[in-house]
Amino acid sequence: SQWGEENLQALSIQEGEDVTMNCSYKTYTTVVQWYRQKSGKGPALIILIRSNEREKRSGRLRATLDTSSQSSSLSITGTLATDTAVYFCATGTGGYKVVFGSGTRLLVSP
Amino acid sequence: EAAVTQSPRNKVAVTGGKVTLSCNQTNNHNNMYWYRQDTGHGLRLIHYSYGAGSTEKGDIPDGYKASRPSQENFSLILELATPSQTSVYFCASGEGCQNTLYFGAGTRLSVL
């Protein structure tokens, strides 16, 4: 199905645990972006990974990219309650168009 | 501070009425986007623009029109609003080869 039409996946974990979220994309892309959306706000970029990179780290965040399987993952280590949000991956499908995946709702309990 | 500002933040409209959602960006970005987000779902692209005077159809353009009169402003127009268009609408701007998007706070639209 087209991205964005599927239901959000949901994950519920305890503070301090590590978590990994996955996404797959359907068309060639030069970069995969991961966004976080907190309740009542618009999404905001947290990390991006280019097609010539297999892994990218930023603080507690780690993104991976497998262009052969057209998939990416986002890992958060040592989660905090403030990591509670919806996480989306997004790709450029050529030119200006940016398409988002269906997202993962992460609930981190103290 | 550079920002994307949407107005109104909340709107209640009647079926068959005309609705205009406005977006202003001070990022000086060429690209602007309109997405809708339904409860429990992701973001779906309605229209986008790569510069003043241009509009392009996204993945779900039916029932929507867009207008980009200037670099800063991008509007989404519902000529004949329907209850199925009840949703939260997000505007974003972006630029560069990575085209990172900067989002507004969203407009919650209810069509009764």
CSV table of C-alpha atoms in Angstrom, one decimal:
chain,number,residue,atom,x,y,z
A,1,SER,CA,0.0,0.0,0.0
A,2,GLN,CA,1.1,3.6,-0.4
A,3,TRP,CA,3.1,5.1,2.4
A,4,GLY,CA,1.1,7.0,4.9
A,5,GLU,CA,-2.1,5.0,4.4
A,6,GLU,CA,-1.1,2.2,6.8
A,7,ASN,CA,-1.9,2.4,10.5
A,8,LEU,CA,0.8,3.6,12.9
A,9,GLN,CA,2.7,0.9,14.7
A,10,ALA,CA,2.9,1.2,18.4
A,11,LEU,CA,5.7,0.3,20.8
A,12,SER,CA,5.6,0.6,24.6
A,13,ILE,CA,8.8,0.3,26.7
A,14,GLN,CA,10.3,1.2,30.0
A,15,GLU,CA,12.7,4.1,30.4
A,16,GLY,CA,16.3,2.9,30.0
A,17,GLU,CA,15.5,0.3,27.5
A,18,ASP,CA,16.9,0.4,23.9
A,19,VAL,CA,14.5,0.4,21.0
A,20,THR,CA,14.7,-0.1,17.2
A,21,MET,CA,12.2,1.0,14.6
A,22,ASN,CA,12.2,0.0,11.0
A,23,CYS,CA,11.0,1.3,7.7
A,24,SER,CA,11.1,0.2,4.1
A,25,TYR,CA,10.8,2.4,1.1
A,26,LYS,CA,9.7,1.6,-2.4
A,27,THR,CA,11.7,3.9,-4.7
A,28,TYR,CA,15.3,5.0,-5.2
A,29,THR,CA,16.4,7.6,-2.7
A,30,THR,CA,19.6,9.5,-2.0
A,31,VAL,CA,18.8,10.1,1.6
A,32,VAL,CA,16.6,8.8,4.3
A,33,GLN,CA,15.4,11.2,7.0
A,34,TRP,CA,14.0,10.4,10.4
A,35,TYR,CA,11.6,12.8,12.0
A,36,ARG,CA,10.1,12.9,15.5
A,37,GLN,CA,6.7,14.3,16.2
A,38,LYS,CA,5.7,15.1,19.7
A,39,SER,CA,2.1,15.5,20.7
A,40,GLY,CA,0.4,18.6,19.2
A,41,LYS,CA,3.5,19.6,17.2
A,42,GLY,CA,4.8,19.2,13.7
A,43,PRO,CA,7.5,16.7,12.9
A,44,ALA,CA,11.1,17.7,13.3
A,45,LEU,CA,14.2,16.1,11.8
A,46,ILE,CA,16.4,14.1,14.2
A,47,ILE,CA,18.8,12.3,12.0
A,48,LEU,CA,19.4,11.7,8.3
A,49,ILE,CA,21.5,9.1,6.5
A,50,ARG,CA,22.7,9.3,2.9
A,51,SER,CA,22.7,6.5,0.4
A,52,ASN,CA,26.5,6.2,0.5
A,53,GLU,CA,26.4,5.6,4.3
A,54,ARG,CA,25.5,2.4,6.1
A,55,GLU,CA,25.3,3.9,9.6
A,56,LYS,CA,25.0,7.3,11.2
A,57,ARG,CA,25.1,8.2,14.8
A,58,SER,CA,24.0,11.3,16.7
A,59,GLY,CA,24.0,11.1,20.5
A,60,ARG,CA,21.7,8.3,21.6
A,61,LEU,CA,20.4,7.9,18.0
A,62,ARG,CA,21.7,5.4,15.4
A,63,ALA,CA,20.4,5.1,11.9
A,64,THR,CA,21.2,2.4,9.4
A,65,LEU,CA,20.5,2.2,5.7
A,66,ASP,CA,20.5,-0.9,3.5
A,67,THR,CA,20.0,0.3,-0.1
A,68,SER,CA,19.9,-3.2,-1.5
A,69,SER,CA,16.7,-4.1,0.6
A,70,GLN,CA,15.5,-0.5,0.6
A,71,SER,CA,15.2,-0.4,4.3
A,72,SER,CA,16.3,1.8,7.2
A,73,SER,CA,16.3,1.6,10.9
A,74,LEU,CA,16.4,4.0,13.8
A,75,SER,CA,17.7,2.9,17.2
A,76,ILE,CA,17.5,4.8,20.4
A,77,THR,CA,19.7,3.7,23.3
A,78,GLY,CA,18.9,4.4,26.9
A,79,THR,CA,15.4,5.7,26.2
A,80,LEU,CA,14.0,8.5,28.3
A,81,ALA,CA,10.3,9.4,28.9
A,82,THR,CA,10.9,12.5,26.8
A,83,ASP,CA,11.6,10.2,23.8
A,84,THR,CA,7.8,9.5,23.8
A,85,ALA,CA,6.7,10.6,20.3
A,86,VAL,CA,5.8,9.3,16.8
A,87,TYR,CA,8.8,8.6,14.6
A,88,PHE,CA,8.7,8.7,10.8
A,89,CYS,CA,11.1,8.0,8.1
A,90,ALA,CA,11.0,10.0,4.9
A,91,THR,CA,12.5,9.7,1.5
A,92,GLY,CA,12.9,11.9,-1.5
A,93,THR,CA,11.5,10.3,-4.6
A,94,GLY,CA,13.3,12.4,-7.0
A,95,GLY,CA,13.3,16.2,-7.2
A,96,TYR,CA,11.2,18.0,-4.7
A,97,LYS,CA,8.7,15.3,-3.5
A,98,VAL,CA,9.2,14.0,0.0
A,99,VAL,CA,7.2,11.0,1.1
A,100,PHE,CA,6.7,9.8,4.7
A,101,GLY,CA,6.3,6.3,6.0
A,102,SER,CA,3.4,5.3,8.3
A,103,GLY,CA,5.4,5.9,11.5
A,104,THR,CA,5.9,4.3,14.8
A,105,ARG,CA,4.3,5.5,18.0
A,106,LEU,CA,6.8,5.1,20.9
A,107,LEU,CA,5.6,5.3,24.5
A,108,VAL,CA,8.4,5.3,27.1
A,109,SER,CA,7.2,4.9,30.6
A,110,PRO,CA,9.2,6.2,33.6
B,1,GLU,CA,13.9,33.2,14.1
B,2,ALA,CA,13.2,31.3,10.9
B,3,ALA,CA,9.8,29.6,11.1
B,4,VAL,CA,6.8,28.1,9.4
B,5,THR,CA,3.6,29.7,10.5
B,6,GLN,CA,0.1,28.2,9.8
B,7,SER,CA,-3.2,29.9,10.1
B,8,PRO,CA,-5.7,29.3,11.4
B,9,ARG,CA,-4.7,26.8,14.0
B,10,ASN,CA,-8.2,25.5,14.3
B,11,LYS,CA,-11.1,25.7,11.9
B,12,VAL,CA,-14.6,24.5,11.8
B,13,ALA,CA,-16.3,24.5,8.4
B,14,VAL,CA,-19.6,23.4,6.9
B,15,THR,CA,-20.0,20.8,4.2
B,16,GLY,CA,-19.9,22.5,0.8
B,17,GLY,CA,-18.2,25.6,2.1
B,18,LYS,CA,-14.9,27.0,0.9
B,19,VAL,CA,-11.9,26.7,3.2
B,20,THR,CA,-8.5,28.3,2.8
B,21,LEU,CA,-5.5,27.3,4.9
B,22,SER,CA,-2.5,29.6,4.9
B,23,CYS,CA,1.2,29.0,5.4
B,24,ASN,CA,4.0,31.5,5.7
B,25,GLN,CA,7.7,30.7,6.0
B,26,THR,CA,10.6,32.9,6.8
B,27,ASN,CA,13.2,30.3,6.0
B,28,ASN,CA,13.6,31.6,2.4
B,29,HIS,CA,13.2,28.0,1.1
B,30,ASN,CA,12.1,27.4,-2.4
B,31,ASN,CA,10.1,24.3,-1.6
B,32,MET,CA,6.8,24.2,0.3
B,33,TYR,CA,4.5,21.3,1.1
B,34,TRP,CA,1.0,20.5,2.3
B,35,TYR,CA,0.4,17.2,4.2
B,36,ARG,CA,-2.6,15.8,6.0
B,37,GLN,CA,-2.4,13.6,9.0
B,38,ASP,CA,-5.3,11.5,10.1
B,39,THR,CA,-5.6,10.0,13.6
B,40,GLY,CA,-3.4,6.9,13.8
B,41,HIS,CA,-1.9,7.4,10.4
B,42,GLY,CA,1.2,9.0,8.8
B,43,LEU,CA,1.6,12.1,6.7
B,44,ARG,CA,0.2,12.1,3.2
B,45,LEU,CA,1.3,14.6,0.6
B,46,ILE,CA,-1.4,16.7,-0.9
B,47,HIS,CA,0.4,19.4,-3.0
B,48,TYR,CA,3.8,20.9,-3.1
B,49,SER,CA,5.6,23.8,-4.8
B,50,TYR,CA,9.2,24.4,-5.9
B,51,GLY,CA,8.9,28.1,-6.2
B,52,ALA,CA,6.6,31.1,-6.5
B,53,GLY,CA,4.0,30.5,-9.1
B,54,SER,CA,4.4,26.7,-9.1
B,55,THR,CA,2.2,24.0,-7.7
B,56,GLU,CA,2.4,20.3,-8.1
B,57,LYS,CA,0.1,17.5,-7.2
B,58,GLY,CA,1.1,15.1,-4.5
B,59,ASP,CA,-0.3,11.7,-3.7
B,60,ILE,CA,-3.8,12.8,-2.7
B,61,PRO,CA,-4.6,16.0,-4.5
B,62,ASP,CA,-8.3,15.3,-5.2
B,63,GLY,CA,-10.6,17.9,-3.6
B,64,TYR,CA,-7.7,20.3,-2.9
B,65,LYS,CA,-6.1,23.2,-4.8
B,66,ALA,CA,-2.9,25.0,-3.9
B,67,SER,CA,-1.6,28.5,-4.5
B,68,ARG,CA,2.0,29.8,-4.2
B,69,PRO,CA,1.8,33.6,-4.9
B,70,SER,CA,5.2,34.3,-3.4
B,71,GLN,CA,8.3,32.7,-2.0
B,72,GLU,CA,6.9,33.0,1.6
B,73,ASN,CA,3.3,32.0,1.2
B,74,PHE,CA,1.6,28.7,0.2
B,75,SER,CA,-2.1,28.2,0.6
B,76,LEU,CA,-4.3,25.1,0.5
B,77,ILE,CA,-7.8,25.6,-0.8
B,78,LEU,CA,-10.8,23.4,-0.3
B,79,GLU,CA,-13.4,24.7,-2.7
B,80,LEU,CA,-16.2,22.4,-1.5
B,81,ALA,CA,-15.3,21.0,1.9
B,82,THR,CA,-16.5,17.5,2.8
B,83,PRO,CA,-16.5,15.7,6.1
B,84,SER,CA,-13.8,13.3,4.8
B,85,GLN,CA,-11.4,16.3,4.7
B,86,THR,CA,-11.6,16.6,8.5
B,87,SER,CA,-8.0,16.2,9.5
B,88,VAL,CA,-4.9,17.9,10.7
B,89,TYR,CA,-3.0,19.7,8.0
B,90,PHE,CA,0.7,20.5,8.1
B,91,CYS,CA,2.7,22.9,6.0
B,92,ALA,CA,6.4,22.5,5.6
B,93,SER,CA,9.3,24.3,3.8
B,94,GLY,CA,12.5,22.7,2.5
B,95,GLU,CA,15.6,23.2,0.4
B,96,GLY,CA,18.8,21.7,-0.6
B,97,CYS,CA,19.8,18.4,-2.0
B,98,GLN,CA,18.7,16.7,1.2
B,99,ASN,CA,15.5,18.7,1.3
B,100,THR,CA,15.1,18.6,5.0
B,101,LEU,CA,11.6,19.8,5.9
B,102,TYR,CA,10.7,22.3,8.5
B,103,PHE,CA,7.1,22.0,9.7
B,104,GLY,CA,4.5,24.4,11.0
B,105,ALA,CA,2.5,23.5,14.1
B,106,GLY,CA,-0.5,22.3,12.1
B,107,THR,CA,-4.1,23.3,11.4
B,108,ARG,CA,-6.9,21.2,12.9
B,109,LEU,CA,-9.8,21.3,10.4
B,110,SER,CA,-13.3,19.9,11.2
B,111,VAL,CA,-15.9,19.8,8.4
B,112,LEU,CA,-19.4,19.3,9.8
